[in-house]
Amino acid sequence: MDFSLDDDLIMIRDGVSRFITDNYGFEARRELIDSDDGFSRNNWRRFAELGWLGAALPEEAGGIGMGPRASMVIMGELGKGLVVEPYLATVILGGELIARYGSQAQRDEILPQIAAGEIMLTLAHAEPGARYDLHGIATKAAPSGDGYVINGAKGMVLNAAGADRIIIPARTSGDRSDKSGISLFLVNGDAPGLSRHDYKTYDGGRASELELTDVAVSDADLIGALDQGHDALEEIMDHGLAALCAEAVGVMEVLFEATLEYLKTRKQFGRAIGEFQALQHRMSDMYMSLENARSMAFAATIALEGDDPDHRREEVAMAKVQINESAHLIGRQGAQMHGAIAITDELAAGHYYKRLSAIEALFGNSEHHLGRLADMG
Amino acid sequence: MSASETSRLGAFRIEVRDFIRDKLPDDIRETVRSGRLGTAGETQRWQKILHEKGWVAPSWPVELGGVDWTPMQRNIFEEECALADCPPLDPMGLSMIGPLIIARGSQAQKDFYLPRILASEEKWCQGYSEPGSGSDLASLQTRAVADGDDYVVNGTKIWTSGTHAADRIFCLVRTDPDVKKQEGISLLLIDLKTPGISIRPIIGLNEMHFFNQIFFDDVRVPIANRVGEENRGWTYAKEVLGDERLQLSRTGENKRLLRQLKTIAAQEDHGGEKLADQDWFRRKLRRAEVRLKALDYTKLRFLQRAEAGEAIGPEVSMLKLQGSELIQELDEMLLEAVGHYGLPYDKSWMLIPRSELNESPIGSDYAGMLSANRFRHKGYTIAGGSSEVQRTIISKRVLGL
């Protein structure tokens, strides 16, 4: 296992870092999350120009072919800025799925557009009531002519309002909790019969509940093999999880550093509060927890580079358990040690805490992944 | 790390594994596997086998009998040894005073002591802690006053492990009481047969004799037995830790305990089902596994930084702290796994193979030893800088608080 970054990756990382520092201040972000789109299309074009949207995608599809490590460093830096542009939804959940399972035509059409910033995607990975179970799919796709008609509902679909294409997992055979019988379809964001209820999330993000009523797709819109979509879905969600873990590390780094700085400057009882051992030892625990999170997030990315699905599932699930534990500690204690100012909307630290809380709940909480791990062996 | 590097390390792992399989004596393997406390004689026998192979002192320079392993190779060696039930090497000579003599000792000290340590002919113990100097080690009071060619040493050292089987002790003593406490300490090498030395055994919670208190009453130690300069002992003792600290994470030992826990859980009944088949226990086991994996990968990151030539700073304290706490967590899970059959205990079970006992121990053959090891391992978060001291090191020296 190689935990190092080569020069190209370091260059990408530093580029994203510079962009965040120059363009993604607290007030600028606040304006974005209050805007109609909830993010900046201008920023998105810049991401494309700077090569970030195609960095991880294969070269023959208009990408740079740097693989999951590129997503890891980009997500880490985006995390530091609490960036709300839909990199995770478009590049990871959408792009990686098309790159790995799409037909040649789908790859040729969609991936270059992702890399160029011309199209946004998302994956409707969850259904209301199914919680975190990827196979909990009641949405049905029934054969009709030379395609299918989809009926059902999806929930917590990230960045669906801005998505040009939404990937809809639907049941083409079997019952609601079966792992077989799931197929993945590309649906246009403005497809007749698709209705959205868009909402904000507490961490500054956007998501939607979807209703699909007789939404028609053609055979060409099927991604991967009929009825065999579960494994692909799981693999892509592992990519999403690893990316989310990498983002969490960036979020934690900023909150940790801000807390450390605060401990050195905030004075009470006539001295810097960082002189109190109760806080010193807590900071040591947070420091260790952050290092563990870094190690596990990196290991999850390394597992994506390999070709052993069992190993990948295990490493990624373990990484999310670690990330959640670290996010919980650093989020809560980072806010706690800032004192009352941390529970106001005015201070950035509180917003990092909110994003960490959201990450804990996204794509499976700790008990969900421990349960998966317990079932694995 | 390149692919060729990865396959080279893989080949090295297999070489170590094969060597242990062929050379580790069965009786010693069985002692460690069963959880009994090994004897000094068993450790010595294993060290002599490693010495013959040239592998007994991985941290020493090659010309003095060491091995030119990279930090990664050394880590593999330590891990394979732990997983294959090798007895842990006695660190006192090989990892503590040996490297100190190499770094700071006189030529005469090197010529005399190092070959004896390598060949496991002489056993060392450490005289650092005192009854009034635990975590605040630099406050130590044992006095050494120069008198002709000798120092006259008076005072007492405590928690010296294995003194009763040792030949020599390396001691931090106060040679100047009038300066800042860290600056008046010297390091002496003392023959335990010197007149004026007496030893009081200290019996541990597991009823075993492991620790001692040692008393010095006008003990004459040649000044030639001082390592390096007078009043520099504190600095020497700290600097020798060096890359030793990378090995303090106990990942091999933790992996062995986790493996034992899985084995035991597969045998223990719990409400008509094996413990290993119960969801609550499997989740708990997995949580511990996440901790271990995070520690292991964090250590790997440190090792890769060290191999890339980067200096490893005080942040390495986190490995010792987390590794020792995880050992205790696994110990508690082991005892939880056997339920109240963790209670029966007779110290002879720790010393004598079950087949040689007149009476059978109560319960399963593994349950009796778990508590003894748990109570022994409680010392891991106290010795070598307590967890609290490690947290303070991180907050002050890494975070600058």
PDB file of N, CA and C in Angstrom, chain A residues 116-167:
ATOM      1  N   ALA A 116     -15.935  18.529 -19.621  1.00  0.00           N
ATOM      2  CA  ALA A 116     -15.988  19.898 -20.135  1.00  0.00           C
ATOM      3  C   ALA A 116     -16.914  20.790 -19.300  1.00  0.00           C
ATOM      4  N   GLY A 117     -17.566  20.198 -18.304  1.00  0.00           N
ATOM      5  CA  GLY A 117     -18.432  21.004 -17.451  1.00  0.00           C
ATOM      6  C   GLY A 117     -19.746  21.361 -18.113  1.00  0.00           C
ATOM      7  N   GLU A 118     -20.119  20.637 -19.189  1.00  0.00           N
ATOM      8  CA  GLU A 118     -21.330  20.974 -19.945  1.00  0.00           C
ATOM      9  C   GLU A 118     -22.568  20.250 -19.451  1.00  0.00           C
ATOM     10  N   ILE A 119     -22.349  19.269 -18.583  1.00  0.00           N
ATOM     11  CA  ILE A 119     -23.484  18.458 -18.160  1.00  0.00           C
ATOM     12  C   ILE A 119     -23.291  18.079 -16.697  1.00  0.00           C
ATOM     13  N   MET A 120     -24.411  18.002 -15.988  1.00  0.00           N
ATOM     14  CA  MET A 120     -24.364  17.555 -14.593  1.00  0.00           C
ATOM     15  C   MET A 120     -25.203  16.312 -14.439  1.00  0.00           C
ATOM     16  N   LEU A 121     -24.739  15.418 -13.553  1.00  0.00           N
ATOM     17  CA  LEU A 121     -25.448  14.162 -13.335  1.00  0.00           C
ATOM     18  C   LEU A 121     -25.716  13.974 -11.843  1.00  0.00           C
ATOM     19  N   THR A 122     -26.596  13.036 -11.557  1.00  0.00           N
ATOM     20  CA  THR A 122     -26.674  12.558 -10.179  1.00  0.00           C
ATOM     21  C   THR A 122     -27.224  11.136 -10.190  1.00  0.00           C
ATOM     22  N   LEU A 123     -27.137  10.512  -9.052  1.00  0.00           N
ATOM     23  CA  LEU A 123     -27.592   9.130  -8.904  1.00  0.00           C
ATOM     24  C   LEU A 123     -28.651   9.097  -7.807  1.00  0.00           C
ATOM     25  N   ALA A 124     -29.816   8.541  -8.170  1.00  0.00           N
ATOM     26  CA  ALA A 124     -30.894   8.432  -7.176  1.00  0.00           C
ATOM     27  C   ALA A 124     -30.701   7.114  -6.425  1.00  0.00           C
ATOM     28  N   HIS A 125     -29.778   7.129  -5.465  1.00  0.00           N
ATOM     29  CA  HIS A 125     -29.337   5.877  -4.849  1.00  0.00           C
ATOM     30  C   HIS A 125     -30.303   5.359  -3.792  1.00  0.00           C
ATOM     31  N   ALA A 126     -31.218   6.206  -3.345  1.00  0.00           N
ATOM     32  CA  ALA A 126     -32.049   5.802  -2.204  1.00  0.00           C
ATOM     33  C   ALA A 126     -33.539   5.976  -2.486  1.00  0.00           C
ATOM     34  N   GLU A 127     -34.323   5.194  -1.771  1.00  0.00           N
ATOM     35  CA  GLU A 127     -35.774   5.377  -1.834  1.00  0.00           C
ATOM     36  C   GLU A 127     -36.296   5.704  -0.445  1.00  0.00           C
ATOM     37  N   PRO A 128     -37.386   6.480  -0.394  1.00  0.00           N
ATOM     38  CA  PRO A 128     -37.971   6.775   0.911  1.00  0.00           C
ATOM     39  C   PRO A 128     -38.330   5.454   1.595  1.00  0.00           C
ATOM     40  N   GLY A 129     -37.939   5.312   2.838  1.00  0.00           N
ATOM     41  CA  GLY A 129     -38.307   4.092   3.551  1.00  0.00           C
ATOM     42  C   GLY A 129     -37.268   2.988   3.453  1.00  0.00           C
ATOM     43  N   ALA A 130     -36.352   3.086   2.507  1.00  0.00           N
ATOM     44  CA  ALA A 130     -35.343   2.027   2.384  1.00  0.00           C
ATOM     45  C   ALA A 130     -34.103   2.356   3.204  1.00  0.00           C
ATOM     46  N   ARG A 131     -34.089   3.572   3.742  1.00  0.00           N
ATOM     47  CA  ARG A 131     -32.929   4.007   4.498  1.00  0.00           C
ATOM     48  C   ARG A 131     -31.657   3.813   3.677  1.00  0.00           C
ATOM     49  N   TYR A 132     -30.685   3.050   4.191  1.00  0.00           N
ATOM     50  CA  TYR A 132     -29.400   2.968   3.489  1.00  0.00           C
ATOM     51  C   TYR A 132     -29.265   1.727   2.604  1.00  0.00           C
ATOM     52  N   ASP A 133     -30.321   0.898   2.563  1.00  0.00           N
ATOM     53  CA  ASP A 133     -30.186  -0.336   1.794  1.00  0.00           C
ATOM     54  C   ASP A 133     -30.274  -0.069   0.302  1.00  0.00           C
ATOM     55  N   LEU A 134     -29.180  -0.338  -0.388  1.00  0.00           N
ATOM     56  CA  LEU A 134     -29.144  -0.051  -1.832  1.00  0.00           C
ATOM     57  C   LEU A 134     -30.110  -0.947  -2.605  1.00  0.00           C
ATOM     58  N   HIS A 135     -30.390  -2.132  -2.024  1.00  0.00           N
ATOM     59  CA  HIS A 135     -31.271  -3.049  -2.746  1.00  0.00           C
ATOM     60  C   HIS A 135     -32.746  -2.830  -2.384  1.00  0.00           C
ATOM     61  N   GLY A 136     -33.006  -1.883  -1.505  1.00  0.00           N
ATOM     62  CA  GLY A 136     -34.392  -1.616  -1.116  1.00  0.00           C
ATOM     63  C   GLY A 136     -35.086  -0.794  -2.198  1.00  0.00           C
ATOM     64  N   ILE A 137     -35.359  -1.418  -3.299  1.00  0.00           N
ATOM     65  CA  ILE A 137     -35.871  -0.684  -4.463  1.00  0.00           C
ATOM     66  C   ILE A 137     -37.261  -1.202  -4.862  1.00  0.00           C
ATOM     67  N   ALA A 138     -38.246  -0.324  -4.726  1.00  0.00           N
ATOM     68  CA  ALA A 138     -39.610  -0.682  -5.137  1.00  0.00           C
ATOM     69  C   ALA A 138     -39.961  -0.067  -6.487  1.00  0.00           C
ATOM     70  N   THR A 139     -39.197   0.953  -6.876  1.00  0.00           N
ATOM     71  CA  THR A 139     -39.433   1.589  -8.180  1.00  0.00           C
ATOM     72  C   THR A 139     -39.345   0.535  -9.281  1.00  0.00           C
ATOM     73  N   LYS A 140     -40.347   0.539 -10.154  1.00  0.00           N
ATOM     74  CA  LYS A 140     -40.411  -0.518 -11.165  1.00  0.00           C
ATOM     75  C   LYS A 140     -40.187   0.031 -12.564  1.00  0.00           C
ATOM     76  N   ALA A 141     -39.454  -0.738 -13.369  1.00  0.00           N
ATOM     77  CA  ALA A 141     -39.321  -0.420 -14.790  1.00  0.00           C
ATOM     78  C   ALA A 141     -39.941  -1.567 -15.569  1.00  0.00           C
ATOM     79  N   ALA A 142     -41.051  -1.285 -16.230  1.00  0.00           N
ATOM     80  CA  ALA A 142     -41.763  -2.339 -16.960  1.00  0.00           C
ATOM     81  C   ALA A 142     -41.477  -2.196 -18.460  1.00  0.00           C
ATOM     82  N   PRO A 143     -41.226  -3.326 -19.153  1.00  0.00           N
ATOM     83  CA  PRO A 143     -40.950  -3.263 -20.594  1.00  0.00           C
ATOM     84  C   PRO A 143     -42.116  -2.605 -21.320  1.00  0.00           C
ATOM     85  N   SER A 144     -41.769  -1.811 -22.316  1.00  0.00           N
ATOM     86  CA  SER A 144     -42.808  -1.124 -23.082  1.00  0.00           C
ATOM     87  C   SER A 144     -42.216  -0.735 -24.420  1.00  0.00           C
ATOM     88  N   GLY A 145     -42.682  -1.360 -25.482  1.00  0.00           N
ATOM     89  CA  GLY A 145     -42.133  -1.078 -26.804  1.00  0.00           C
ATOM     90  C   GLY A 145     -40.655  -1.419 -26.845  1.00  0.00           C
ATOM     91  N   ASP A 146     -39.815  -0.504 -27.354  1.00  0.00           N
ATOM     92  CA  ASP A 146     -38.385  -0.776 -27.353  1.00  0.00           C
ATOM     93  C   ASP A 146     -37.706  -0.081 -26.169  1.00  0.00           C
ATOM     94  N   GLY A 147     -38.387  -0.099 -25.047  1.00  0.00           N
ATOM     95  CA  GLY A 147     -37.814   0.495 -23.846  1.00  0.00           C
ATOM     96  C   GLY A 147     -38.563   0.081 -22.607  1.00  0.00           C
ATOM     97  N   TYR A 148     -38.629   1.004 -21.635  1.00  0.00           N
ATOM     98  CA  TYR A 148     -39.261   0.713 -20.353  1.00  0.00           C
ATOM     99  C   TYR A 148     -40.062   1.922 -19.911  1.00  0.00           C
ATOM    100  N   VAL A 149     -40.997   1.647 -19.014  1.00  0.00           N
ATOM    101  CA  VAL A 149     -41.722   2.727 -18.356  1.00  0.00           C
ATOM    102  C   VAL A 149     -41.474   2.601 -16.852  1.00  0.00           C
ATOM    103  N   ILE A 150     -40.994   3.699 -16.268  1.00  0.00           N
ATOM    104  CA  ILE A 150     -40.592   3.649 -14.859  1.00  0.00           C
ATOM    105  C   ILE A 150     -41.634   4.342 -13.993  1.00  0.00           C
ATOM    106  N   ASN A 151     -41.970   3.654 -12.870  1.00  0.00           N
ATOM    107  CA  ASN A 151     -42.873   4.233 -11.876  1.00  0.00           C
ATOM    108  C   ASN A 151     -42.294   4.011 -10.482  1.00  0.00           C
ATOM    109  N   GLY A 152     -42.338   5.056  -9.667  1.00  0.00           N
ATOM    110  CA  GLY A 152     -41.851   4.879  -8.301  1.00  0.00           C
ATOM    111  C   GLY A 152     -41.395   6.197  -7.703  1.00  0.00           C
ATOM    112  N   ALA A 153     -40.641   6.118  -6.629  1.00  0.00           N
ATOM    113  CA  ALA A 153     -40.197   7.322  -5.918  1.00  0.00           C
ATOM    114  C   ALA A 153     -38.756   7.157  -5.442  1.00  0.00           C
ATOM    115  N   LYS A 154     -38.032   8.274  -5.415  1.00  0.00           N
ATOM    116  CA  LYS A 154     -36.658   8.285  -4.927  1.00  0.00           C
ATOM    117  C   LYS A 154     -36.507   9.398  -3.905  1.00  0.00           C
ATOM    118  N   GLY A 155     -35.561   9.218  -2.973  1.00  0.00           N
ATOM    119  CA  GLY A 155     -35.403  10.228  -1.933  1.00  0.00           C
ATOM    120  C   GLY A 155     -33.956  10.634  -1.727  1.00  0.00           C
ATOM    121  N   MET A 156     -33.777  11.813  -1.178  1.00  0.00           N
ATOM    122  CA  MET A 156     -32.434  12.285  -0.813  1.00  0.00           C
ATOM    123  C   MET A 156     -31.491  12.234  -2.019  1.00  0.00           C
ATOM    124  N   VAL A 157     -32.030  12.655  -3.181  1.00  0.00           N
ATOM    125  CA  VAL A 157     -31.209  12.636  -4.393  1.00  0.00           C
ATOM    126  C   VAL A 157     -30.386  13.924  -4.429  1.00  0.00           C
ATOM    127  N   LEU A 158     -29.069  13.778  -4.320  1.00  0.00           N
ATOM    128  CA  LEU A 158     -28.198  14.941  -4.198  1.00  0.00           C
ATOM    129  C   LEU A 158     -28.173  15.729  -5.505  1.00  0.00           C
ATOM    130  N   ASN A 159     -28.329  17.058  -5.395  1.00  0.00           N
ATOM    131  CA  ASN A 159     -28.177  17.966  -6.530  1.00  0.00           C
ATOM    132  C   ASN A 159     -29.041  17.609  -7.734  1.00  0.00           C
ATOM    133  N   ALA A 160     -30.214  17.058  -7.481  1.00  0.00           N
ATOM    134  CA  ALA A 160     -31.073  16.637  -8.595  1.00  0.00           C
ATOM    135  C   ALA A 160     -31.586  17.831  -9.394  1.00  0.00           C
ATOM    136  N   ALA A 161     -31.800  18.965  -8.729  1.00  0.00           N
ATOM    137  CA  ALA A 161     -32.384  20.119  -9.431  1.00  0.00           C
ATOM    138  C   ALA A 161     -31.495  20.595 -10.571  1.00  0.00           C
ATOM    139  N   GLY A 162     -30.173  20.491 -10.381  1.00  0.00           N
ATOM    140  CA  GLY A 162     -29.263  20.964 -11.424  1.00  0.00           C
ATOM    141  C   GLY A 162     -28.851  19.871 -12.400  1.00  0.00           C
ATOM    142  N   ALA A 163     -29.342  18.650 -12.180  1.00  0.00           N
ATOM    143  CA  ALA A 163     -28.838  17.521 -12.974  1.00  0.00           C
ATOM    144  C   ALA A 163     -29.509  17.435 -14.331  1.00  0.00           C
ATOM    145  N   ASP A 164     -28.701  17.319 -15.396  1.00  0.00           N
ATOM    146  CA  ASP A 164     -29.241  17.111 -16.737  1.00  0.00           C
ATOM    147  C   ASP A 164     -29.671  15.667 -16.919  1.00  0.00           C
ATOM    148  N   ARG A 165     -28.949  14.766 -16.262  1.00  0.00           N
ATOM    149  CA  ARG A 165     -29.302  13.352 -16.320  1.00  0.00           C
ATOM    150  C   ARG A 165     -29.330  12.801 -14.901  1.00  0.00           C
ATOM    151  N   ILE A 166     -30.321  11.976 -14.636  1.00  0.00           N
ATOM    152  CA  ILE A 166     -30.418  11.335 -13.322  1.00  0.00           C
ATOM    153  C   ILE A 166     -30.402   9.834 -13.540  1.00  0.00           C
ATOM    154  N   ILE A 167     -29.541   9.146 -12.825  1.00  0.00           N
ATOM    155  CA  ILE A 167     -29.488   7.691 -12.944  1.00  0.00           C
ATOM    156  C   ILE A 167     -30.477   7.095 -11.949  1.00  0.00           C
TER     157      ILE A 167
END
